[in-house]
PDB file of C-alpha atoms in Angstrom:
ATOM      1  CA  MET F1133       0.000   0.000   0.000  1.00 43.00           C
ATOM      2  CA  LYS F1134       1.387   3.375  -0.959  1.00 44.00           C
ATOM      3  CA  ASN F1135       1.279   6.142   1.568  1.00 44.00           C
ATOM      4  CA  TYR F1136       0.068   9.442   0.157  1.00 44.00           C
ATOM      5  CA  THR F1137       0.459  11.417   3.383  1.00 43.00           C
ATOM      6  CA  VAL F1138       2.609  14.090   1.733  1.00 36.00           C
ATOM      7  CA  ALA F1139       0.104  14.437  -1.114  1.00 41.00           C
ATOM      8  CA  LEU F1140      -2.791  14.515   1.361  1.00 44.00           C
ATOM      9  CA  LEU F1141      -1.151  17.276   3.365  1.00 41.00           C
ATOM     10  CA  ALA F1142      -0.236  19.291   0.264  1.00 34.00           C
ATOM     11  CA  LEU F1143      -3.756  19.005  -1.120  1.00 40.00           C
ATOM     12  CA  ALA F1144      -5.243  19.722   2.262  1.00 44.00           C
ATOM     13  CA  LEU F1145      -3.298  22.953   2.429  1.00 36.00           C
ATOM     14  CA  LEU F1146      -5.058  24.037  -0.737  1.00 36.00           C
ATOM     15  CA  ALA F1147      -8.471  22.906   0.521  1.00 41.00           C
ATOM     16  CA  GLY F1148      -8.324  24.588   3.923  1.00 41.00           C
ATOM     17  CA  SER F1149     -10.695  27.454   4.547  1.00 37.00           C
ATOM     18  CA  CYS F1150      -8.218  29.597   6.450  1.00 39.00           C
ATOM     19  CA  GLY F1151      -4.462  29.833   6.345  1.00 38.00           C
ATOM     20  CA  GLN F1152      -2.063  29.281   9.167  1.00 38.00           C
ATOM     21  CA  ASN F1153       0.933  31.539   8.748  1.00 40.00           C
ATOM     22  CA  ASP F1154       2.304  34.703  10.271  1.00 40.00           C
ATOM     23  CA  GLN F1155       0.113  36.966   8.138  1.00 44.00           C
ATOM     24  CA  THR F1156      -3.223  35.154   8.345  1.00 56.00           C
ATOM     25  CA  PRO F1157      -4.205  34.078  11.855  1.00 73.00           C
ATOM     26  CA  CYS F1158      -6.653  31.228  12.178  1.00 81.00           C
ATOM     27  CA  ASP F1159     -10.292  32.152  12.662  1.00 74.00           C
ATOM     28  CA  ALA F1160     -11.720  29.825  15.318  1.00 69.00           C
ATOM     29  CA  THR F1161     -15.246  30.294  13.951  1.00 69.00           C
ATOM     30  CA  ALA F1162     -16.907  26.957  13.282  1.00 65.00           C
ATOM     31  CA  VAL F1163     -16.907  25.779   9.696  1.00 71.00           C
ATOM     32  CA  THR F1164     -20.372  26.212   8.184  1.00 77.00           C
ATOM     33  CA  THR F1165     -19.925  24.898   4.631  1.00 85.00           C
ATOM     34  CA  ARG F1166     -22.784  22.587   3.661  1.00 92.00           C
ATOM     35  CA  ALA F1167     -22.713  19.844   1.054  1.00 96.00           C
ATOM     36  CA  PRO F1168     -25.219  20.072  -1.804  1.00 96.00           C
ATOM     37  CA  GLN F1169     -28.385  18.005  -1.336  1.00 96.00           C
ATOM     38  CA  ALA F1170     -27.491  15.661  -4.230  1.00 97.00           C
ATOM     39  CA  GLU F1171     -24.225  14.701  -2.512  1.00 97.00           C
ATOM     40  CA  THR F1172     -25.921  14.217   0.846  1.00 97.00           C
ATOM     41  CA  THR F1173     -28.549  11.998  -0.782  1.00 97.00           C
ATOM     42  CA  ALA F1174     -25.899   9.868  -2.531  1.00 97.00           C
ATOM     43  CA  LEU F1175     -23.980   9.513   0.734  1.00 98.00           C
ATOM     44  CA  LYS F1176     -27.143   8.458   2.601  1.00 98.00           C
ATOM     45  CA  GLN F1177     -27.903   5.885  -0.115  1.00 98.00           C
ATOM     46  CA  PHE F1178     -24.374   4.449   0.253  1.00 98.00           C
ATOM     47  CA  LEU F1179     -24.734   4.182   4.039  1.00 98.00           C
ATOM     48  CA  ASP F1180     -28.172   2.574   3.750  1.00 98.00           C
ATOM     49  CA  SER F1181     -26.923   0.060   1.164  1.00 97.00           C
ATOM     50  CA  LYS F1182     -24.153  -1.019   3.555  1.00 97.00           C
ATOM     51  CA  GLY F1183     -26.380  -1.051   6.645  1.00 98.00           C
ATOM     52  CA  ILE F1184     -24.253   1.616   8.322  1.00 98.00           C
ATOM     53  CA  ASN F1185     -26.034   3.456  11.128  1.00 97.00           C
ATOM     54  CA  ALA F1186     -24.251   6.824  11.168  1.00 98.00           C
ATOM     55  CA  THR F1187     -25.251  10.184  12.600  1.00 98.00           C
ATOM     56  CA  ALA F1188     -26.116  12.896  10.077  1.00 97.00           C
ATOM     57  CA  ASP F1189     -24.438  16.264  10.551  1.00 96.00           C
ATOM     58  CA  GLU F1190     -26.379  19.297   9.313  1.00 94.00           C
ATOM     59  CA  ARG F1191     -23.417  20.214   7.071  1.00 94.00           C
ATOM     60  CA  GLY F1192     -23.934  17.083   4.964  1.00 96.00           C
ATOM     61  CA  PHE F1193     -21.526  14.482   6.276  1.00 98.00           C
ATOM     62  CA  TYR F1194     -22.172  11.448   8.454  1.00 98.00           C
ATOM     63  CA  TYR F1195     -20.142  10.064  11.325  1.00 98.00           C
ATOM     64  CA  VAL F1196     -19.869   7.308  13.903  1.00 98.00           C
ATOM     65  CA  VAL F1197     -18.129   8.122  17.179  1.00 98.00           C
ATOM     66  CA  LYS F1198     -16.482   4.856  18.204  1.00 98.00           C
ATOM     67  CA  SER F1199     -14.979   6.386  21.344  1.00 98.00           C
ATOM     68  CA  PRO F1200     -15.562   9.985  22.529  1.00 98.00           C
ATOM     69  CA  GLY F1201     -12.157  10.423  24.199  1.00 98.00           C
ATOM     70  CA  SER F1202     -11.780  12.705  27.181  1.00 98.00           C
ATOM     71  CA  GLY F1203     -10.902  16.286  27.928  1.00 97.00           C
ATOM     72  CA  ALA F1204     -11.222  19.360  25.770  1.00 97.00           C
ATOM     73  CA  LYS F1205     -12.120  18.909  22.108  1.00 97.00           C
ATOM     74  CA  PRO F1206     -10.005  20.539  19.405  1.00 97.00           C
ATOM     75  CA  THR F1207     -11.124  23.561  17.430  1.00 94.00           C
ATOM     76  CA  VAL F1208     -10.514  24.294  13.769  1.00 92.00           C
ATOM     77  CA  CYS F1209      -7.409  26.233  14.918  1.00 93.00           C
ATOM     78  CA  SER F1210      -5.935  23.283  16.833  1.00 95.00           C
ATOM     79  CA  ASN F1211      -2.892  21.322  15.783  1.00 97.00           C
ATOM     80  CA  VAL F1212      -3.632  17.639  16.328  1.00 98.00           C
ATOM     81  CA  THR F1213      -1.860  14.296  16.108  1.00 98.00           C
ATOM     82  CA  VAL F1214      -3.880  11.485  14.561  1.00 98.00           C
ATOM     83  CA  ASN F1215      -3.759   7.941  13.279  1.00 98.00           C
ATOM     84  CA  TYR F1216      -5.985   7.524  10.230  1.00 98.00           C
ATOM     85  CA  VAL F1217      -6.987   5.380   7.285  1.00 98.00           C
ATOM     86  CA  GLY F1218      -8.738   6.855   4.245  1.00 98.00           C
ATOM     87  CA  LYS F1219     -10.816   4.578   2.013  1.00 98.00           C
ATOM     88  CA  LEU F1220     -13.000   4.790  -1.049  1.00 98.00           C
ATOM     89  CA  THR F1221     -16.515   3.360  -0.840  1.00 97.00           C
ATOM     90  CA  ASN F1222     -15.307   0.179  -2.570  1.00 97.00           C
ATOM     91  CA  GLY F1223     -12.981  -0.444   0.406  1.00 97.00           C
ATOM     92  CA  THR F1224      -9.762   0.547  -1.363  1.00 97.00           C
ATOM     93  CA  THR F1225      -7.354   2.304   1.007  1.00 97.00           C
ATOM     94  CA  PHE F1226      -5.923   5.429  -0.626  1.00 97.00           C
ATOM     95  CA  ASP F1227      -4.001   6.815   2.357  1.00 96.00           C
ATOM     96  CA  SER F1228      -3.061   6.151   5.956  1.00 97.00           C
ATOM     97  CA  GLY F1229      -0.850   7.619   8.619  1.00 98.00           C
ATOM     98  CA  SER F1230       0.220   6.999  12.186  1.00 98.00           C
ATOM     99  CA  GLY F1231       1.284   9.721  14.596  1.00 98.00           C
ATOM    100  CA  VAL F1232       0.769  12.402  11.940  1.00 98.00           C
ATOM    101  CA  SER F1233       0.350  16.024  13.073  1.00 97.00           C
ATOM    102  CA  PHE F1234      -1.703  18.620  11.201  1.00 94.00           C
ATOM    103  CA  GLY F1235      -3.224  22.024  11.791  1.00 95.00           C
ATOM    104  CA  LEU F1236      -6.938  21.295  11.376  1.00 94.00           C
ATOM    105  CA  ASN F1237      -7.431  24.551   9.489  1.00 92.00           C
ATOM    106  CA  GLN F1238      -5.078  23.197   6.813  1.00 92.00           C
ATOM    107  CA  LEU F1239      -7.160  20.099   6.087  1.00 94.00           C
ATOM    108  CA  ILE F1240     -10.200  19.226   4.025  1.00 96.00           C
ATOM    109  CA  LEU F1241     -13.465  20.644   5.339  1.00 95.00           C
ATOM    110  CA  GLY F1242     -14.778  17.269   6.473  1.00 97.00           C
ATOM    111  CA  TRP F1243     -11.822  16.861   8.840  1.00 97.00           C
ATOM    112  CA  GLN F1244     -12.196  20.444  10.093  1.00 95.00           C
ATOM    113  CA  GLU F1245     -15.833  19.695  10.882  1.00 95.00           C
ATOM    114  CA  GLY F1246     -15.541  16.087  12.027  1.00 97.00           C
ATOM    115  CA  ILE F1247     -12.443  15.796  14.197  1.00 97.00           C
ATOM    116  CA  PRO F1248     -13.732  18.362  16.750  1.00 96.00           C
ATOM    117  CA  LEU F1249     -16.565  15.922  17.514  1.00 97.00           C
ATOM    118  CA  VAL F1250     -14.159  13.838  19.639  1.00 98.00           C
ATOM    119  CA  ALA F1251     -11.631  14.588  22.375  1.00 98.00           C
ATOM    120  CA  PRO F1252      -8.069  13.199  22.670  1.00 98.00           C
ATOM    121  CA  GLY F1253      -8.124   9.427  22.884  1.00 98.00           C
ATOM    122  CA  GLY F1254     -11.309   9.424  20.818  1.00 98.00           C
ATOM    123  CA  SER F1255     -12.007   7.595  17.614  1.00 98.00           C
ATOM    124  CA  ILE F1256     -14.414   8.537  14.810  1.00 98.00           C
ATOM    125  CA  THR F1257     -15.370   7.348  11.344  1.00 98.00           C
ATOM    126  CA  LEU F1258     -16.216  10.163   8.935  1.00 98.00           C
ATOM    127  CA  TYR F1259     -18.281   9.619   5.788  1.00 98.00           C
ATOM    128  CA  LEU F1260     -17.607  12.638   3.605  1.00 98.00           C
ATOM    129  CA  PRO F1261     -19.409  13.819   0.466  1.00 98.00           C
ATOM    130  CA  PRO F1262     -17.154  15.153  -2.303  1.00 98.00           C
ATOM    131  CA  SER F1263     -17.639  18.854  -1.520  1.00 96.00           C
ATOM    132  CA  LEU F1264     -16.342  18.322   2.028  1.00 97.00           C
ATOM    133  CA  ALA F1265     -13.415  16.224   0.760  1.00 97.00           C
ATOM    134  CA  TYR F1266     -11.623  16.719  -2.580  1.00 96.00           C
ATOM    135  CA  GLY F1267     -14.531  17.707  -4.824  1.00 96.00           C
ATOM    136  CA  ALA F1268     -14.552  17.025  -8.554  1.00 95.00           C
ATOM    137  CA  GLN F1269     -10.772  17.075  -8.985  1.00 93.00           C
ATOM    138  CA  ASP F1270      -8.981  13.713  -9.315  1.00 95.00           C
ATOM    139  CA  GLN F1271      -6.299  13.230  -6.665  1.00 94.00           C
ATOM    140  CA  PRO F1272      -3.642  10.494  -6.369  1.00 93.00           C
ATOM    141  CA  GLY F1273      -5.679   7.331  -5.730  1.00 95.00           C
ATOM    142  CA  ILE F1274      -8.969   9.277  -5.443  1.00 97.00           C
ATOM    143  CA  PRO F1275     -11.299   9.719  -8.431  1.00 97.00           C
ATOM    144  CA  GLY F1276     -13.091  13.061  -8.635  1.00 97.00           C
ATOM    145  CA  ASN F1277     -16.479  13.321  -6.887  1.00 97.00           C
ATOM    146  CA  SER F1278     -15.682  10.449  -4.529  1.00 98.00           C
ATOM    147  CA  ILE F1279     -17.404   9.801  -1.237  1.00 98.00           C
ATOM    148  CA  LEU F1280     -14.601   9.159   1.248  1.00 98.00           C
ATOM    149  CA  VAL F1281     -14.477   7.176   4.483  1.00 98.00           C
ATOM    150  CA  PHE F1282     -11.930   8.074   7.160  1.00 98.00           C
ATOM    151  CA  ASP F1283     -11.242   6.130  10.353  1.00 98.00           C
ATOM    152  CA  ILE F1284      -9.501   8.595  12.645  1.00 98.00           C
ATOM    153  CA  ASP F1285      -8.016   8.218  16.115  1.00 98.00           C
ATOM    154  CA  LEU F1286      -7.344  11.587  17.762  1.00 98.00           C
ATOM    155  CA  VAL F1287      -4.112  10.918  19.641  1.00 98.00           C
ATOM    156  CA  ARG F1288      -3.697  14.391  21.128  1.00 98.00           C
ATOM    157  CA  ILE F1289      -4.097  18.102  20.708  1.00 98.00           C
ATOM    158  CA  ASN F1290      -0.583  19.524  20.362  1.00 96.00           C
TER     159      ASN F1290
END
């Protein structure tokens, strides 16, 4: 299995809604981007076809909290360390990482919205529609307009 962590991070930097550098401070305001209804419907159909009982978020993604963790939850401005596996809906793994640190504001919208649902030590599965992931653009190992599934363990807030 190839590891596309560098590509994921580079692409995530482009997808982030706010920059993290000396000139653009992070805005801790919650992300409010919503997926189009057609994407939400397709995602719900996928979950139903697989018998997955996930919680719907008003922004258009679904999630399953496997373990809530404990302590304070991260914000979009937090830097976090995670273990994760990213898969396509056919089960193909396109990326994974262990002990990887990111600024949440540098990542795809679905991670910015989903990871703050758990605290350190927590574990979550995110089911993301294309507009909250990589959209219509093909990425290494990810066809455009793909629904993505991420299993994420939040190791810590750095």
